[in-house]
Coordinates of C-alpha atoms and ligand atoms in Angstrom, one line a residue:
M270 CA 17.5 3.9 19.1
K271 CA 15.9 5.3 22.2
V272 CA 16.8 8.8 21.0
L273 CA 15.1 8.5 17.7
F274 CA 11.9 7.1 19.3
D275 CA 11.8 10.2 21.5
E276 CA 12.2 12.5 18.5
P277 CA 9.9 13.6 15.7
P278 CA 8.2 12.1 13.8
F279 CA 7.7 9.4 16.5
L280 CA 7.1 12.0 19.2
E281 CA 3.9 13.2 17.5
A282 CA 3.0 9.8 16.1
K283 CA 2.8 8.3 19.6
E284 CA 0.0 10.8 20.3
I285 CA -2.0 9.4 17.4
I286 CA -1.9 5.9 19.0
T287 CA -3.0 7.3 22.3
K288 CA -5.8 9.2 20.7
I289 CA -7.1 6.2 18.9
Q290 CA -6.9 4.2 22.1
Q291 CA -8.9 6.8 23.9
F292 CA -11.8 6.0 21.5
G293 CA -11.5 2.3 22.5
Y294 CA -9.5 0.9 19.5
R295 CA -6.1 -0.5 19.2
A296 CA -3.3 1.0 17.1
Y297 CA 0.4 0.2 16.4
F298 CA 3.3 1.4 14.4
V299 CA 3.9 -1.1 11.6
G300 CA 6.1 -1.8 8.6
G301 CA 9.1 0.1 7.5
C302 CA 9.2 2.6 10.4
V303 CA 9.6 -0.1 13.0
R304 CA 12.2 -1.9 10.9
D305 CA 14.2 1.3 10.3
L306 CA 13.9 2.3 14.0
L307 CA 15.5 -1.0 15.1
L308 CA 18.1 -0.5 12.4
N309 CA 18.9 3.0 13.6
K310 CA 18.2 4.2 10.1
E311 CA 16.5 7.3 9.0
I312 CA 12.7 6.8 9.1
G313 CA 10.7 7.2 5.9
D314 CA 7.0 7.3 6.5
V315 CA 5.4 6.4 9.8
D316 CA 2.5 4.0 9.2
F317 CA -0.1 2.6 11.5
A318 CA -2.3 -0.4 11.7
T319 CA -5.5 -0.1 13.8
S320 CA -8.6 -2.0 14.8
A321 CA -10.7 1.1 13.9
T322 CA -12.3 1.2 10.5
P323 CA -11.6 4.1 8.1
Q324 CA -15.0 5.6 9.0
E325 CA -14.1 5.4 12.7
I326 CA -10.8 7.1 12.1
M327 CA -12.6 9.8 10.3
G328 CA -14.7 10.3 13.4
I329 CA -11.6 10.7 15.6
F330 CA -9.3 13.1 13.6
D331 CA -10.2 16.4 12.0
H332 CA -8.2 16.1 8.8
V333 CA -8.5 12.7 7.1
I334 CA -7.9 12.1 3.5
P335 CA -9.7 8.9 2.3
V336 CA -7.1 7.6 -0.1
G337 CA -8.0 3.9 -0.2
V338 CA -11.0 3.3 2.0
E339 CA -11.9 0.1 0.3
H340 CA -8.5 -1.3 1.3
G341 CA -8.8 0.2 4.8
T342 CA -6.3 3.1 4.3
V343 CA -6.7 6.7 5.1
I344 CA -4.2 9.5 5.6
V345 CA -4.4 11.5 8.7
R346 CA -2.9 15.0 8.8
Y347 CA -1.7 15.6 12.4
K348 CA 0.6 18.5 13.5
H349 CA 1.7 19.3 10.0
R350 CA 2.6 15.7 9.1
S351 CA 0.8 13.0 7.1
Y352 CA 0.4 9.5 8.4
E353 CA -1.1 6.4 6.7
I354 CA -3.5 4.5 8.9
T355 CA -4.7 1.1 7.8
T356 CA -7.3 -1.0 9.4
F357 CA -6.2 -4.5 10.4
R358 CA -6.9 -6.6 7.4
K359 CA -6.6 -9.9 5.8
E360 CA -6.3 -10.3 2.0
G361 CA -8.2 -12.6 -0.2
K362 CA -6.6 -14.4 -3.2
Y363 CA -4.7 -12.3 -5.7
S364 CA -6.2 -14.0 -8.7
D365 CA -5.2 -11.2 -11.1
Q366 CA -1.8 -11.0 -9.4
R367 CA -2.4 -7.3 -9.1
H368 CA -4.8 -6.6 -6.3
P369 CA -6.2 -8.9 -3.7
D370 CA -9.7 -10.0 -4.8
N371 CA -11.1 -8.8 -1.5
V372 CA -9.9 -7.3 1.6
K373 CA -11.5 -8.3 4.9
F374 CA -11.2 -6.1 8.0
I375 CA -10.2 -8.1 11.1
T376 CA -9.8 -7.3 14.7
T377 CA -6.4 -8.5 15.7
I378 CA -2.9 -7.2 14.8
E379 CA -1.7 -10.8 14.8
E380 CA -3.7 -11.7 11.7
D381 CA -2.7 -8.5 10.1
L382 CA 1.0 -9.2 10.5
K383 CA 0.6 -12.6 8.8
R384 CA -0.3 -11.0 5.5
R385 CA 2.9 -9.0 5.4
D386 CA 5.7 -9.9 3.0
F387 CA 8.9 -10.3 5.0
T388 CA 9.6 -10.9 8.7
I389 CA 11.5 -7.7 9.0
N390 CA 8.3 -5.9 7.8
A391 CA 6.0 -7.8 10.0
L392 CA 6.8 -6.1 13.3
A393 CA 4.3 -4.0 15.2
M394 CA 5.2 -1.6 18.0
D395 CA 3.1 0.3 20.6
Q396 CA 3.6 3.8 21.8
Y397 CA 6.0 2.6 24.5
G398 CA 8.3 0.8 22.1
K399 CA 7.0 -2.7 23.0
I400 CA 7.3 -4.9 19.9
I401 CA 5.1 -7.7 18.7
D402 CA 7.3 -10.0 16.8
L403 CA 5.4 -13.2 15.7
F404 CA 7.9 -14.3 13.0
N405 CA 11.3 -13.6 14.5
G406 CA 11.7 -10.5 12.6
K407 CA 13.9 -8.9 15.2
N408 CA 16.3 -11.9 14.9
D409 CA 16.3 -11.5 11.1
I410 CA 17.1 -7.8 11.5
K411 CA 20.0 -8.7 13.7
H412 CA 21.3 -11.1 11.1
H413 CA 20.5 -8.8 8.2
L414 CA 18.2 -11.3 6.5
I415 CA 15.2 -11.0 4.2
R416 CA 12.9 -13.9 4.8
T417 CA 9.2 -14.3 3.8
V418 CA 6.5 -14.6 6.4
G419 CA 5.4 -18.2 6.0
D420 CA 6.1 -20.4 3.0
G421 CA 8.0 -18.4 0.4
K422 CA 6.6 -20.2 -2.6
E423 CA 3.0 -19.6 -1.5
R424 CA 3.7 -16.0 -0.6
F425 CA 5.4 -15.2 -3.9
M426 CA 2.7 -17.0 -5.8
E427 CA 0.1 -14.9 -4.0
D428 CA 1.9 -11.7 -5.0
P429 CA 5.0 -12.0 -7.2
L430 CA 5.8 -8.4 -6.7
R431 CA 7.3 -9.5 -3.4
I432 CA 10.1 -11.0 -5.4
I433 CA 11.1 -7.6 -6.6
R434 CA 10.4 -6.1 -3.2
A435 CA 13.0 -8.5 -1.8
L436 CA 15.6 -7.0 -4.2
R437 CA 14.4 -3.6 -3.3
F438 CA 14.9 -4.1 0.4
S439 CA 18.3 -5.6 -0.2
S440 CA 19.2 -2.4 -2.0
Q441 CA 17.7 -0.1 0.6
I442 CA 19.0 -1.7 3.7
G443 CA 21.8 -4.0 2.4
F444 CA 20.3 -7.3 3.8
S445 CA 20.9 -10.7 2.2
I446 CA 18.1 -12.9 1.1
E447 CA 17.7 -16.0 3.2
E448 CA 18.4 -19.3 1.3
K449 CA 14.9 -20.8 1.3
T450 CA 13.4 -17.4 0.3
K451 CA 15.9 -17.2 -2.5
R452 CA 15.0 -20.7 -3.8
A453 CA 11.3 -19.7 -3.7
M454 CA 12.1 -16.6 -5.7
I455 CA 13.7 -18.6 -8.4
K456 CA 10.8 -21.0 -8.6
V457 CA 8.1 -18.4 -8.8
K458 CA 9.9 -15.7 -10.8
P459 CA 8.1 -16.3 -14.1
Q460 CA 4.9 -15.1 -12.4
I461 CA 6.5 -11.6 -12.3
E462 CA 5.3 -11.2 -15.9
K463 CA 1.7 -11.2 -14.7
I464 CA 2.1 -8.1 -12.5
S465 CA 1.3 -4.6 -13.8
V466 CA 4.4 -2.7 -14.9
E467 CA 3.2 0.3 -12.8
R468 CA 3.8 -1.8 -9.6
I469 CA 7.1 -3.1 -10.9
L470 CA 8.3 0.5 -11.7
V471 CA 7.6 1.7 -8.1
E472 CA 9.9 -1.0 -6.7
F473 CA 12.6 -0.6 -9.3
Q474 CA 12.7 3.2 -8.6
K475 CA 13.4 2.4 -5.0
L476 CA 15.9 -0.4 -5.9
F477 CA 18.0 1.9 -8.1
A478 CA 17.9 4.6 -5.5
G479 CA 19.1 2.4 -2.6
D480 CA 22.4 2.7 -0.9
E481 CA 23.3 -0.9 -1.6
V482 CA 22.1 -1.0 -5.2
D483 CA 25.1 -3.2 -6.2
K484 CA 23.9 -5.9 -3.9
A485 CA 20.4 -5.8 -5.4
I486 CA 21.8 -5.9 -8.9
R487 CA 23.9 -8.9 -8.1
Y488 CA 20.7 -10.7 -7.1
F489 CA 18.9 -9.4 -10.1
I490 CA 21.6 -11.0 -12.3
H491 CA 22.5 -14.2 -10.4
L492 CA 18.8 -15.2 -9.7
K493 CA 18.1 -14.3 -13.3
I494 CA 15.1 -12.1 -12.3
Y495 CA 15.8 -10.0 -15.4
E496 CA 14.4 -12.8 -17.5
H497 CA 10.9 -11.8 -16.5
V498 CA 11.2 -8.0 -16.3
P499 CA 10.0 -5.7 -19.2
I500 CA 12.7 -5.0 -21.8
F501 CA 15.3 -7.0 -20.0
K502 CA 13.5 -10.2 -20.8
D503 CA 13.7 -9.5 -24.6
H504 CA 17.4 -8.3 -24.3
P505 CA 19.2 -10.7 -22.0
K506 CA 22.5 -9.3 -23.2
L507 CA 21.7 -6.1 -21.5
V508 CA 22.8 -7.2 -18.1
E509 CA 26.1 -8.2 -19.5
C510 CA 26.8 -4.6 -20.4
F511 CA 26.0 -3.4 -16.8
P512 CA 28.6 -1.2 -15.1
K513 CA 30.9 -2.9 -12.6
K514 CA 29.8 -0.5 -9.9
W515 CA 26.6 1.4 -9.4
I516 CA 25.8 4.4 -7.2
P517 CA 22.3 5.2 -6.1
L518 CA 20.2 7.0 -8.8
N519 CA 17.3 8.9 -7.5
S520 CA 15.5 9.3 -10.7
F521 CA 14.3 6.5 -13.0
G522 CA 15.0 9.0 -15.8
A523 CA 18.7 8.7 -15.0
V524 CA 18.5 4.9 -14.9
I525 CA 17.0 4.9 -18.4
T526 CA 19.6 7.3 -19.7
L527 CA 22.3 5.0 -18.4
L528 CA 20.7 1.8 -19.7
N529 CA 20.3 3.4 -23.1
Y530 CA 23.9 4.5 -23.1
I531 CA 25.3 1.0 -22.3
Y532 CA 22.8 -0.7 -24.6
P533 CA 21.7 1.7 -27.4
K534 CA 19.6 -1.0 -29.1
V535 CA 16.8 0.0 -26.8
T536 CA 15.9 3.6 -27.2
I537 CA 14.8 5.9 -24.4
T538 CA 11.3 6.1 -26.0
E539 CA 11.1 2.3 -25.9
W540 CA 12.0 2.3 -22.2
I541 CA 9.4 4.9 -21.5
K542 CA 6.7 3.1 -23.3
A543 CA 7.4 -0.4 -21.9
W544 CA 7.8 0.9 -18.4
K545 CA 4.8 3.3 -18.6
C546 CA 6.9 6.1 -17.2
S547 CA 5.4 9.5 -16.3
N548 CA 6.1 12.6 -18.4
A549 CA 8.4 13.8 -15.5
I550 CA 10.6 10.7 -16.0
K551 CA 10.6 11.1 -19.7
N552 CA 11.6 14.7 -19.4
V553 CA 14.6 13.9 -17.2
A554 CA 15.7 11.1 -19.5
H555 CA 15.7 13.2 -22.6
H556 CA 17.6 16.1 -20.9
L557 CA 20.2 13.7 -19.5
A558 CA 20.6 11.7 -22.7
F559 CA 21.1 14.9 -24.7
A560 CA 23.7 16.1 -22.2
L561 CA 25.4 12.7 -22.2
T562 CA 25.8 12.8 -26.0
Y563 CA 27.3 16.2 -25.7
Y564 CA 29.6 15.1 -22.8
N565 CA 30.8 12.2 -24.9
Q566 CA 32.1 14.6 -27.6
N567 CA 33.2 17.5 -25.6
G568 CA 33.6 16.5 -21.9
I569 CA 32.3 18.9 -19.3
D570 CA 32.2 22.5 -20.3
E571 CA 30.2 25.7 -19.9
W572 CA 27.7 24.9 -22.6
L573 CA 26.8 21.6 -21.1
V574 CA 26.3 23.2 -17.7
Y575 CA 24.3 26.0 -19.2
T576 CA 21.9 23.9 -21.2
L577 CA 21.2 21.3 -18.5
P578 CA 18.7 22.4 -15.8
P579 CA 20.6 22.6 -12.4
R580 CA 18.1 20.3 -10.8
L581 CA 19.6 17.6 -12.9
Y582 CA 23.3 18.2 -12.1
K583 CA 23.3 15.5 -9.4
Q584 CA 21.6 12.9 -11.6
F585 CA 23.9 13.8 -14.5
S586 CA 27.1 13.6 -12.5
D587 CA 26.0 10.3 -11.0
V588 CA 25.4 8.8 -14.4
V589 CA 28.7 10.0 -15.7
T590 CA 30.5 8.7 -12.6
I591 CA 28.9 5.2 -13.0
L592 CA 29.8 5.1 -16.7
F593 CA 33.3 6.6 -16.4
P594 CA 34.5 5.7 -13.0
N595 CA 38.1 6.8 -13.9
D596 CA 36.8 10.3 -14.7
P597 CA 34.2 10.9 -12.0
L598 CA 32.1 14.1 -12.0
T599 CA 30.5 15.8 -9.1
E600 CA 27.5 18.0 -8.9
K601 CA 29.7 20.5 -7.1
T602 CA 32.0 20.9 -10.1
M603 CA 28.9 21.6 -12.2
F604 CA 27.6 24.2 -9.8
T605 CA 31.0 25.9 -9.6
I606 CA 31.1 26.1 -13.4
S607 CA 27.5 27.4 -13.4
E608 CA 28.2 30.1 -10.9
R609 CA 30.9 31.5 -13.2
L610 CA 28.7 31.7 -16.2
P611 CA 27.9 35.2 -17.5
I612 CA 24.3 34.3 -18.2
H613 CA 22.0 31.5 -16.9
G614 CA 19.3 31.6 -19.6
K615 CA 18.2 33.3 -22.8
K616 CA 16.3 35.9 -20.7
E617 CA 19.6 37.2 -19.4
L618 CA 21.1 37.7 -22.8
A619 CA 21.4 41.5 -23.5
I620 CA 19.7 41.0 -26.9
D621 CA 16.5 39.3 -27.8
G622 CA 14.6 38.3 -31.0
N623 CA 13.0 41.7 -31.4
D624 CA 16.4 43.5 -31.3
L625 CA 17.6 41.1 -33.9
L626 CA 14.6 41.7 -36.2
N627 CA 15.1 45.5 -35.8
L628 CA 18.7 45.1 -36.9
F629 CA 17.7 43.3 -40.0
P630 CA 14.3 44.9 -40.9
K631 CA 14.4 43.3 -44.4
N632 CA 14.5 39.8 -43.0
K633 CA 11.2 38.1 -42.3
K634 CA 10.5 36.4 -38.9
G635 CA 11.5 32.8 -39.0
R636 CA 13.5 29.9 -37.5
W637 CA 16.7 31.9 -38.1
V638 CA 15.9 34.1 -35.2
G639 CA 15.9 31.3 -32.6
E640 CA 19.0 29.7 -34.2
Y641 CA 20.9 33.0 -34.2
I642 CA 20.0 33.7 -30.6
R643 CA 21.3 30.3 -29.7
T644 CA 24.6 31.1 -31.5
L645 CA 24.9 34.3 -29.4
E646 CA 24.1 32.5 -26.2
K647 CA 26.9 30.0 -26.9
K648 CA 29.4 32.8 -27.7
V649 CA 28.5 34.6 -24.5
V650 CA 28.5 31.4 -22.4
F651 CA 32.0 30.5 -23.6
G652 CA 33.1 34.1 -22.8
Q653 CA 33.8 34.8 -26.5
I654 CA 31.6 37.9 -26.6
E655 CA 30.7 40.2 -23.7
N656 CA 27.0 40.2 -22.7
N657 CA 26.6 43.8 -23.5
K658 CA 24.0 45.1 -25.9
N659 CA 26.3 47.4 -27.9
V660 CA 29.1 44.8 -28.1
L661 CA 26.6 42.1 -29.2
K662 CA 25.1 44.5 -31.8
E663 CA 28.5 45.2 -33.2
W664 CA 29.3 41.5 -33.5
I665 CA 26.0 40.9 -35.2
R666 CA 26.6 43.5 -37.7
C667 CA 29.9 41.9 -38.6
H668 CA 28.3 38.5 -38.7
P669 CA 24.9 39.0 -40.4
P670 CA 22.6 36.0 -40.3
D671 CA 22.6 33.7 -43.3
I672 CA 18.9 33.1 -43.8
N673 CA 19.0 30.9 -46.9
Ligands
ATP867 P1 9.5 2.2 2.9 O1 10.3 2.7 4.0 O2 10.3 2.1 1.6 O3 8.2 2.8 2.7 P2 8.0 -0.1 3.8 O4 8.5 -1.4 4.5 O5 7.2 0.8 4.6 O6 9.3 0.6 3.3 P3 5.9 -0.2 1.9 O7 6.0 -0.6 0.4 O8 5.6 1.2 2.2 O9 7.3 -0.6 2.5 O10 4.9 -1.1 2.6 C1 4.5 -0.9 4.0 C2 4.3 -2.3 4.6 O11 3.2 -3.0 4.0 C3 5.5 -3.2 4.5 O12 6.4 -3.1 5.5 C4 4.8 -4.6 4.5 O13 4.6 -5.0 5.9 C5 3.4 -4.3 3.9 N1 3.4 -4.6 2.4 C6 3.5 -3.7 1.4 N2 3.4 -4.3 0.2 C7 3.2 -5.6 0.5 C8 3.0 -6.7 -0.4 N3 3.0 -6.6 -1.7 N4 2.8 -7.9 0.2 C9 2.8 -8.0 1.6 N5 3.0 -7.0 2.4 C10 3.2 -5.8 1.9
MG868 MG1 6.3 2.7 3.8

């Protein structure tokens, strides 16, 4: 624990606190970084809370990005790293269940800690490692418990996203949800339907990527949280098809691919629309789903490895391993196959569309060119023809394209 605190990113981050103090303000490490430091876990982002306003922070540091000034948040670039610095604040009512109606800047860290979701996230720490722990967060860390700050029902009503966040943290750090907190989650869970799907997605992405995803999924099912989550709420049978054992999936595109496979009634396009996924997620899901269909018919082979972008090997092998635990696949296997491939893309093929048109001058340009090239790629990838211009030409002459 001590070691980590004396290492980057804390090493530089302590200087930020000192600098803010030199200008007469207070500043602390807050949130996940304090929790993860106490847990001896790898630190994600280092976040700060301060009595200085965003304007004042802009006066102290040279490189400040005003990402959410109205909520009190700026990003400071310091020694090649980015830090989120948020002014001590109090939140008004969340009447739309999306954003607090108003944010009020305050002067004490104590008030700021009260608005935080769970005791384990409501710890502040100064640059010497001294911790402010108003809600026994340290004790909950010791006992691996997720417990709301204050009355659970009230806090979940105020922002029902916290219900999903509880599951997300159980996945990321493997903690159990304290009994009273759990009961409050069950009472308030219908309110989840009022939150924007964009906020839900952020939490679910982290949930499915967590080391203890199985634990979070058990809560998801046993507390019947799924009854209030997009798509799941209209297809309660979906969770019955869940795999026995999950492994962390780092892309939501992989999650959608898996869910569509176990429950084809909901298409990938429906998932993407209902969960308002980005084009990047959509792209991953379509690639993986295509590969999975192929895998189902042919197993793992050169063509699958060739057609799937290597950046998706990990995602694909994880999905396959979850779906077919008796026949696990590793990304290493895929890379080994890939290294042995004679070509890694159309560009490496010794023949291109123009060569093909020159060989058959009477044929008009058309779809047949692309399709024929694809056939050649496949033959080459499977080692059935050598990737050599003359050899390919000879083969083509013996197998003229059927353009009708
Ligand atoms: P991670 O390491 O995944 O970033 P984190 O604990 O930092 O975990 P964030 O979502 O980045 O989680 O939130 C930062 C901190 O802000 C939390 O630790 C918590 O104190 C507070 N917080 C964030 N969202 C909420 C919320 N909806 N309600 C109350 N407090 C919140
Ligand atoms: Mg964070």
